[in-house]
Short mmCIF file of N, CA and C in Angstrom, two decimals:
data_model
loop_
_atom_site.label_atom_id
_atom_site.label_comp_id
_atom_site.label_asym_id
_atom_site.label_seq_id
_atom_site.Cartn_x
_atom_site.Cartn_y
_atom_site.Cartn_z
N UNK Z 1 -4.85 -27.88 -6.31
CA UNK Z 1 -3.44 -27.96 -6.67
C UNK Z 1 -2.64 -28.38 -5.44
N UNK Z 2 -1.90 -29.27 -5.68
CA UNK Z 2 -1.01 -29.78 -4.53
C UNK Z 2 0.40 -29.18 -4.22
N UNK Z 3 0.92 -29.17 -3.07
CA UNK Z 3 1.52 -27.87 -2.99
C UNK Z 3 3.06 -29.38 -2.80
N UNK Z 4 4.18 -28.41 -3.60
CA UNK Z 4 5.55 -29.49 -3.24
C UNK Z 4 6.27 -28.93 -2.51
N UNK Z 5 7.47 -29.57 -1.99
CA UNK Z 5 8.46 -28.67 -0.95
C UNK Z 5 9.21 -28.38 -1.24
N UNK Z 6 10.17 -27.12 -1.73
CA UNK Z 6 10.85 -26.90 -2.41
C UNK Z 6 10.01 -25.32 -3.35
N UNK Z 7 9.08 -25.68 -4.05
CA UNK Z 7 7.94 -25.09 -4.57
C UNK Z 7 8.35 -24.13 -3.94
N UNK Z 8 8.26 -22.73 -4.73
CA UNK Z 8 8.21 -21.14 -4.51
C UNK Z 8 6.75 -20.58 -5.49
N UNK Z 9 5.88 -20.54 -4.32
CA UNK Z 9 4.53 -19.71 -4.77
C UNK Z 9 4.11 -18.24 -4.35
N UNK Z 10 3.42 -17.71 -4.73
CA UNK Z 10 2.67 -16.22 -4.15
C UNK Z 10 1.51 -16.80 -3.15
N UNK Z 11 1.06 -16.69 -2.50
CA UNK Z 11 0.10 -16.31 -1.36
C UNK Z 11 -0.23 -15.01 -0.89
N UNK Z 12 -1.66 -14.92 -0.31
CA UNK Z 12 -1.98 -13.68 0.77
C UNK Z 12 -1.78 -14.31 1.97
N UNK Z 13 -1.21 -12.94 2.65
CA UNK Z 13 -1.15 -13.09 4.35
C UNK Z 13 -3.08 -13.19 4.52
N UNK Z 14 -3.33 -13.97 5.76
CA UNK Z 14 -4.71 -14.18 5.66
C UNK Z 14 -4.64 -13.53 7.68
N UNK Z 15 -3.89 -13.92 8.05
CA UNK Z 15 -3.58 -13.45 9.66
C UNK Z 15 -2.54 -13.70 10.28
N UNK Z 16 -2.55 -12.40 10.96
CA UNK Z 16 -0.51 -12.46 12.21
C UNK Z 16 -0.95 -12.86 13.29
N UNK Z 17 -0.62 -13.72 13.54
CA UNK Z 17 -0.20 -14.07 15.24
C UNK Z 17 1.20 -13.84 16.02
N UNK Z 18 1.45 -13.87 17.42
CA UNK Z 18 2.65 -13.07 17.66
C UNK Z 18 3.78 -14.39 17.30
N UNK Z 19 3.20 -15.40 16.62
CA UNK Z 19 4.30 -16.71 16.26
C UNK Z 19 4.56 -16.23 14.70
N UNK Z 20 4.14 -16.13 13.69
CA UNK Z 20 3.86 -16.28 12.42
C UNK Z 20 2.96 -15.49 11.81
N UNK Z 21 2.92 -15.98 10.32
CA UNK Z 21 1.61 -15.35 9.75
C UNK Z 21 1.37 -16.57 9.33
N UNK Z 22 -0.50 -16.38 8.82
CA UNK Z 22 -1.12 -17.69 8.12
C UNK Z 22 -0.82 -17.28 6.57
N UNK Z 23 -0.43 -17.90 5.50
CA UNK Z 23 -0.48 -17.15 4.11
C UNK Z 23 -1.49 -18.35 3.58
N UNK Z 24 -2.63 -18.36 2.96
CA UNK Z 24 -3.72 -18.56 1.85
C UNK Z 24 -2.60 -18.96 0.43
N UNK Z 25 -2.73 -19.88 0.14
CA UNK Z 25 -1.53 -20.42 -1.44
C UNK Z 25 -2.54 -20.42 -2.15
N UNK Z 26 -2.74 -20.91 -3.67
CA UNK Z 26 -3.20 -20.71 -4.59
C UNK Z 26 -3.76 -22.57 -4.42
N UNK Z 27 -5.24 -22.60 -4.47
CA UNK Z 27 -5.86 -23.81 -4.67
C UNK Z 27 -7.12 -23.84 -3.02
N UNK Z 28 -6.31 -22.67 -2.48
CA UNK Z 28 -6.92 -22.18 -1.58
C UNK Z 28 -6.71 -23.26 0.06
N UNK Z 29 -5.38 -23.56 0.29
CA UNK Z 29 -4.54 -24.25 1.01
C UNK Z 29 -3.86 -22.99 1.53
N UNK Z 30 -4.11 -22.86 3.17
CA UNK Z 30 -3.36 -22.39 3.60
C UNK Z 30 -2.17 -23.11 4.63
N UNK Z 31 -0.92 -21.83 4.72
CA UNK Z 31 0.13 -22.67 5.54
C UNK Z 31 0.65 -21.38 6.52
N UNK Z 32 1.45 -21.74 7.27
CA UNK Z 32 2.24 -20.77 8.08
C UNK Z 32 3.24 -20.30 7.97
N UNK Z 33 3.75 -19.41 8.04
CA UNK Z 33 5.11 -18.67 8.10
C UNK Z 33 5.98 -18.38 9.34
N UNK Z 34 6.47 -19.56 9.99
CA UNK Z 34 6.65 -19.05 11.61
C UNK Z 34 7.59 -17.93 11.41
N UNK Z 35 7.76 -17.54 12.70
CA UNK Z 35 8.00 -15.95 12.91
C UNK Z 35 9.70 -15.95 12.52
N UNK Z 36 10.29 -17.39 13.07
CA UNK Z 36 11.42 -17.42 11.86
C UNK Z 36 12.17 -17.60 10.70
N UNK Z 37 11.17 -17.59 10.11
CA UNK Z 37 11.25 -17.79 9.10
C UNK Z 37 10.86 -16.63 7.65
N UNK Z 38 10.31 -15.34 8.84
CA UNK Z 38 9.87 -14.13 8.15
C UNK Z 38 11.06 -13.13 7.21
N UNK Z 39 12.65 -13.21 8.62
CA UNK Z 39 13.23 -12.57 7.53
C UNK Z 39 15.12 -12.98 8.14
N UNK Z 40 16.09 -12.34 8.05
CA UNK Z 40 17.20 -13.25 8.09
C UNK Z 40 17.74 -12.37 9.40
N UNK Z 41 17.01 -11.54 10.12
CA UNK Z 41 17.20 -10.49 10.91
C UNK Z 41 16.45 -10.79 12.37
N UNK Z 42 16.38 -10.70 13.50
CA UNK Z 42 15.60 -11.18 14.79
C UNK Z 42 14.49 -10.61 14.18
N UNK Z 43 13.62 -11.00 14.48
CA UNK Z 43 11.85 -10.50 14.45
C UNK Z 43 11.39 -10.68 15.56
N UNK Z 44 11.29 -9.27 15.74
CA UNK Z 44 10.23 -9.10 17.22
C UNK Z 44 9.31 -9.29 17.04
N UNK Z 45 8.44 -8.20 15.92
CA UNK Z 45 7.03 -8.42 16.13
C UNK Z 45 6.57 -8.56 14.65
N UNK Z 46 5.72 -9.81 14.46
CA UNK Z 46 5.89 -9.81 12.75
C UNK Z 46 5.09 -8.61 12.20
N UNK Z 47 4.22 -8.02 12.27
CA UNK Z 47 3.29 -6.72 12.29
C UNK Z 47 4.63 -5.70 11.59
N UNK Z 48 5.46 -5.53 12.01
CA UNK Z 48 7.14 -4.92 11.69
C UNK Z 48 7.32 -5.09 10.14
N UNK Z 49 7.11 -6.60 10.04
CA UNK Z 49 7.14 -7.02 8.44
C UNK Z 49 5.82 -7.71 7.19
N UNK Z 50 5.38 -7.62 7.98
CA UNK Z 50 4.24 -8.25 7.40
C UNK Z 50 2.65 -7.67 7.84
N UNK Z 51 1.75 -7.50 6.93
CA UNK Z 51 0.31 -6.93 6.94
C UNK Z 51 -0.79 -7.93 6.29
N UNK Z 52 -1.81 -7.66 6.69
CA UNK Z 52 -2.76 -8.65 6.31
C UNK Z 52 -3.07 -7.98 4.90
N UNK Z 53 -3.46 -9.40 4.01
CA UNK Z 53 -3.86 -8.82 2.36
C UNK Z 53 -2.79 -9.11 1.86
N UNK Z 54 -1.38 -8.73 2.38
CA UNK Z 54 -0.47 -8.42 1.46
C UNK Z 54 -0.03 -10.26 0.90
N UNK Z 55 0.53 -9.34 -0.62
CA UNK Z 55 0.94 -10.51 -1.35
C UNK Z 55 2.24 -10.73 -1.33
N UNK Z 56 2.79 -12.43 -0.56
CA UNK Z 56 4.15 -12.52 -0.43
C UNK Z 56 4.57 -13.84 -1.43
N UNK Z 57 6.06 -13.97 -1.85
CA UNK Z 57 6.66 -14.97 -2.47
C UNK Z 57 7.07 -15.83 -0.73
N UNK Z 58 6.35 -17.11 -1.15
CA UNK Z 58 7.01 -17.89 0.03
C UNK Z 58 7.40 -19.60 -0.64
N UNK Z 59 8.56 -20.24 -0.17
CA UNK Z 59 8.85 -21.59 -0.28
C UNK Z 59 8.12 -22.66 0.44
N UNK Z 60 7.93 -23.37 0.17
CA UNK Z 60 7.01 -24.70 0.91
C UNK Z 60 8.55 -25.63 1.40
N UNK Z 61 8.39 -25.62 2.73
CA UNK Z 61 9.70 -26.18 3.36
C UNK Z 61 9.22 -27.84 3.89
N UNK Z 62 8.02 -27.56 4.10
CA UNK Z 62 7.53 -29.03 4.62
C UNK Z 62 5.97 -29.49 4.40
N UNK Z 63 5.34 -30.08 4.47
CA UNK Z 63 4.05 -30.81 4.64
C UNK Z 63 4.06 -31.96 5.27
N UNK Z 64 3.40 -32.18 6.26
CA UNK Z 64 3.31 -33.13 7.38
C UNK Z 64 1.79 -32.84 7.89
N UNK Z 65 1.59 -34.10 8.02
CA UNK Z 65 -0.22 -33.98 9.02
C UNK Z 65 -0.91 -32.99 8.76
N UNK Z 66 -1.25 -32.68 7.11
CA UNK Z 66 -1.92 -32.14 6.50
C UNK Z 66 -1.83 -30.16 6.94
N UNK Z 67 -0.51 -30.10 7.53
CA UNK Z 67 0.08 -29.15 7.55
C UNK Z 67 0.99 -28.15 6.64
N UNK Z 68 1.40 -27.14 6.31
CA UNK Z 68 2.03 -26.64 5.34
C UNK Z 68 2.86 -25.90 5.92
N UNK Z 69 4.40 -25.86 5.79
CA UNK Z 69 5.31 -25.23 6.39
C UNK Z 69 5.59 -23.95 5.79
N UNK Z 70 5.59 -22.87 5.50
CA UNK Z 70 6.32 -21.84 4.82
C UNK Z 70 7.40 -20.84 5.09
N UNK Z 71 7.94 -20.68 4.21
CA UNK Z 71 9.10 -19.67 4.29
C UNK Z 71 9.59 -18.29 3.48
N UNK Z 72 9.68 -17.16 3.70
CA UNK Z 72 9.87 -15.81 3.29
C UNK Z 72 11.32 -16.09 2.96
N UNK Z 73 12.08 -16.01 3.81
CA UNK Z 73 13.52 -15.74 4.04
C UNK Z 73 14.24 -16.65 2.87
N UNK Z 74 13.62 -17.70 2.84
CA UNK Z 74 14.19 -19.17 1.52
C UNK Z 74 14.14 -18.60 0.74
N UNK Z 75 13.29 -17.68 0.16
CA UNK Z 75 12.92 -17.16 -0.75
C UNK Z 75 13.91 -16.43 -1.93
N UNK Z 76 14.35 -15.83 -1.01
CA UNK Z 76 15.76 -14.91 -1.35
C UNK Z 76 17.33 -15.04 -1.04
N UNK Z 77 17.37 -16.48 0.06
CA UNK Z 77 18.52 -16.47 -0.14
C UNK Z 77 18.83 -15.86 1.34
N UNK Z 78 20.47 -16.56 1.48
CA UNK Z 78 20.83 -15.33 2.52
C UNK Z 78 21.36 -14.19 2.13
N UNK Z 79 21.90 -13.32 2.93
CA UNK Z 79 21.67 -12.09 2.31
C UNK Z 79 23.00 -11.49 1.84
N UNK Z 80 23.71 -11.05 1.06
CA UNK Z 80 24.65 -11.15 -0.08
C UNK Z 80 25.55 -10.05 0.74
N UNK Z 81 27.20 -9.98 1.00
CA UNK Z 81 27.92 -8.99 0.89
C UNK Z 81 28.93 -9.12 -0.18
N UNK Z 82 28.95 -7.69 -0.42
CA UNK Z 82 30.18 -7.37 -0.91
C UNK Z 82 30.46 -5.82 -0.81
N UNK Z 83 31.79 -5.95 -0.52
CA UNK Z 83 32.06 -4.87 -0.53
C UNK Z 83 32.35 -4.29 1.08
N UNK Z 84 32.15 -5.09 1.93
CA UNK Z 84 32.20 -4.45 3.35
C UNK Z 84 30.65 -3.69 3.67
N UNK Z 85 29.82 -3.70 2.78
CA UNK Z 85 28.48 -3.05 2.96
C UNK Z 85 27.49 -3.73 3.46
N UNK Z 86 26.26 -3.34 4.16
CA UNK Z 86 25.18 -4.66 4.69
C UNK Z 86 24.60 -4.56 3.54
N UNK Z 87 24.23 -5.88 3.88
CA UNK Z 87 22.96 -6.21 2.70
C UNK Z 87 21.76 -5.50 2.96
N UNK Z 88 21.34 -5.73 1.24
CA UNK Z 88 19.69 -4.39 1.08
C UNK Z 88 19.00 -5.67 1.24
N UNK Z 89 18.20 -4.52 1.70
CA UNK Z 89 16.11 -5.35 1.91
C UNK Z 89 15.72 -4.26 2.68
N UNK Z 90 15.40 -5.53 3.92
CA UNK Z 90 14.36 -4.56 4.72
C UNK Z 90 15.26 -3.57 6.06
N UNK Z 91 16.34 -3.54 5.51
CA UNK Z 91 17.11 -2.92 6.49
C UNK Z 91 16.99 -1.14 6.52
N UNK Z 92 16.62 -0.60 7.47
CA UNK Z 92 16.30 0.69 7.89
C UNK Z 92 17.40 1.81 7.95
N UNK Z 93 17.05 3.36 7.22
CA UNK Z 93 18.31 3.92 7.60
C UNK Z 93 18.35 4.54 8.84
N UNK Z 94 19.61 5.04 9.53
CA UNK Z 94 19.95 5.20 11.01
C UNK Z 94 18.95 6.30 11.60
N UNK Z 95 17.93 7.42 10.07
CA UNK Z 95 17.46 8.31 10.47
C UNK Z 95 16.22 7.54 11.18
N UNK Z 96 15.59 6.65 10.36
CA UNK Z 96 14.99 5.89 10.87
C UNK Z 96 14.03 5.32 11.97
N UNK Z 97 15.82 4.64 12.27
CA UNK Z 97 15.69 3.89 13.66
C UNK Z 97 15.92 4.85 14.72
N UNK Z 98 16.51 5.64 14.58
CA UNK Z 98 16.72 6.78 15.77
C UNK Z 98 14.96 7.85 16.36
N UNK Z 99 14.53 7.63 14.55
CA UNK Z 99 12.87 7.93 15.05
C UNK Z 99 11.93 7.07 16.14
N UNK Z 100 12.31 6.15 15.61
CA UNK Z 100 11.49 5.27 16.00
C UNK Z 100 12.06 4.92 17.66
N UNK Z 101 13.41 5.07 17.76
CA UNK Z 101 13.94 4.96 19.26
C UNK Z 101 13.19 6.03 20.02
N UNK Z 102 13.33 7.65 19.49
CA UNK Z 102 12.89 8.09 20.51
C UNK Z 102 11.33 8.01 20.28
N UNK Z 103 11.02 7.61 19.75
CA UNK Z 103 9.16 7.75 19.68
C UNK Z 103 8.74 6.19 20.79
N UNK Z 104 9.88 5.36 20.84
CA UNK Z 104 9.47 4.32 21.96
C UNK Z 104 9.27 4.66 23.09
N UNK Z 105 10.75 6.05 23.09
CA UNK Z 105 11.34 5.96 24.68
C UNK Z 105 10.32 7.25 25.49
N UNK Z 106 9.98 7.95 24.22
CA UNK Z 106 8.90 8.75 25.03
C UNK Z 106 7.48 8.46 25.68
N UNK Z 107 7.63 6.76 25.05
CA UNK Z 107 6.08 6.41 25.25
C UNK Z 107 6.23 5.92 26.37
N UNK Z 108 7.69 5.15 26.70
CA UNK Z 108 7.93 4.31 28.15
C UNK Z 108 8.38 5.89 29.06
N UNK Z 109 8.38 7.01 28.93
CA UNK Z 109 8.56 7.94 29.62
C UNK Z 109 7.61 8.61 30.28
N UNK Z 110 6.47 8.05 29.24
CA UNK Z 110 5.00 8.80 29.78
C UNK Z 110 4.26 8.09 30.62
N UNK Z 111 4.69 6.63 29.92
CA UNK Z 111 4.38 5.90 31.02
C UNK Z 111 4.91 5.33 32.51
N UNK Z 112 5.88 5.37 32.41
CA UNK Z 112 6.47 5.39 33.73
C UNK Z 112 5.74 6.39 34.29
N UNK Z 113 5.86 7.85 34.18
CA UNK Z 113 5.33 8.80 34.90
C UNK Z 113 3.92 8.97 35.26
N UNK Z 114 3.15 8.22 34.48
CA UNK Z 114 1.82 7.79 34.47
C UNK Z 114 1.90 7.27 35.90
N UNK Z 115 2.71 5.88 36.11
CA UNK Z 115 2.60 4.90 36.92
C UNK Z 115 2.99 5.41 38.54
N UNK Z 116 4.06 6.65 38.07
CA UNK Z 116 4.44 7.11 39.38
C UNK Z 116 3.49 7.93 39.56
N UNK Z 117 2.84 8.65 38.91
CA UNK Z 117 1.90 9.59 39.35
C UNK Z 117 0.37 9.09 40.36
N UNK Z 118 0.24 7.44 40.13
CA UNK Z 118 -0.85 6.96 40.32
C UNK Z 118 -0.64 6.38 41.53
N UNK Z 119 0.73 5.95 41.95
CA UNK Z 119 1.20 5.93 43.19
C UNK Z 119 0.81 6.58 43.98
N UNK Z 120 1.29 8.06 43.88
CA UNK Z 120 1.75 9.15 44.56
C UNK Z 120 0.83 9.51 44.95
N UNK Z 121 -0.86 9.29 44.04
CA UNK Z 121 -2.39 9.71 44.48
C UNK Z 121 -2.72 10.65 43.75
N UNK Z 122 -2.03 10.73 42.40
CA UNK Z 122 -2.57 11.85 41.19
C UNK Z 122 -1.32 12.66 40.78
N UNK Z 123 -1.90 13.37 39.95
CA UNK Z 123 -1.30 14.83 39.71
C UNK Z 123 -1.54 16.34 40.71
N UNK Z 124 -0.32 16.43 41.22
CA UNK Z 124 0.29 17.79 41.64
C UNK Z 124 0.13 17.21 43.22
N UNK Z 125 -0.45 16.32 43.44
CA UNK Z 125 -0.62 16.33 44.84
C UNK Z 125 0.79 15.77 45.91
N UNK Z 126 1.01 16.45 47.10
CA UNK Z 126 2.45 16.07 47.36
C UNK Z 126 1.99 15.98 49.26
N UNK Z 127 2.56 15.41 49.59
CA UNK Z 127 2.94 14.79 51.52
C UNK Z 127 3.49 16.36 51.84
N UNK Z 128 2.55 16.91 52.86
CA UNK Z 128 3.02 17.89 53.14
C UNK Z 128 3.96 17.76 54.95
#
């Protein structure tokens, strides 16, 4: 099956790289999803939004040199206000992100102290 541009199909994610994912289309043609094109929000790390296996709706934006362009975000549009409210999807509530802040900051806490500790010539040991 030949894939058109414009065309909105299902695919599996087949693999993440820190650019994109590869998605597998139906005829067994795969294409890419670069990393901007995942969602309408910065993407750090696509792993954040996307898993291997999983089944996504993506647009075919291009084909060139037997390449396949794809897109998540086309999919749906940009993302709708009304009302003074953000738009729903994949947006997180504040309890959330505040988890996930301090579960970063303790990891860069342990590690820093890791790093100073290895300096210093270990644990407990001190310049007398």
């Amino acid at each position: 099956m030949a894939v058109e541009v414009g065309s909105i199909v299902e695919g599996k994610v087949t693999g993440i790289t820190h650019f994109g994912a590869f998605v597998e289309l139906p005829g067994g043609q795969t294409g890419l999803v670069h990393i901007s094109e995942i969602a309408d929000t910065y993407v750090r790390d696509v792993r954040d939004y996307l898993t291997e296996n999983q089944v996504v709706k993506v647009k075919v934006i291009n084909v060139a040199n037997g390449r396949i362009g794809l897109s998540i975000r086309q999919v749906y549009g940009p993302p709708q206000r009304s009302g003074g409210r953000p738009p729903r999807g994949r947006n997180t509530s504040f309890e959330e992100k505040l988890a996930r802040f301090l579960k970063e900051s303790e990891q860069r806490q342990q590690d820093l102290k890791r790093s100073v500790e290895s300096k210093r010539g270990g644990r407990g040991s001190r310049r007398s």
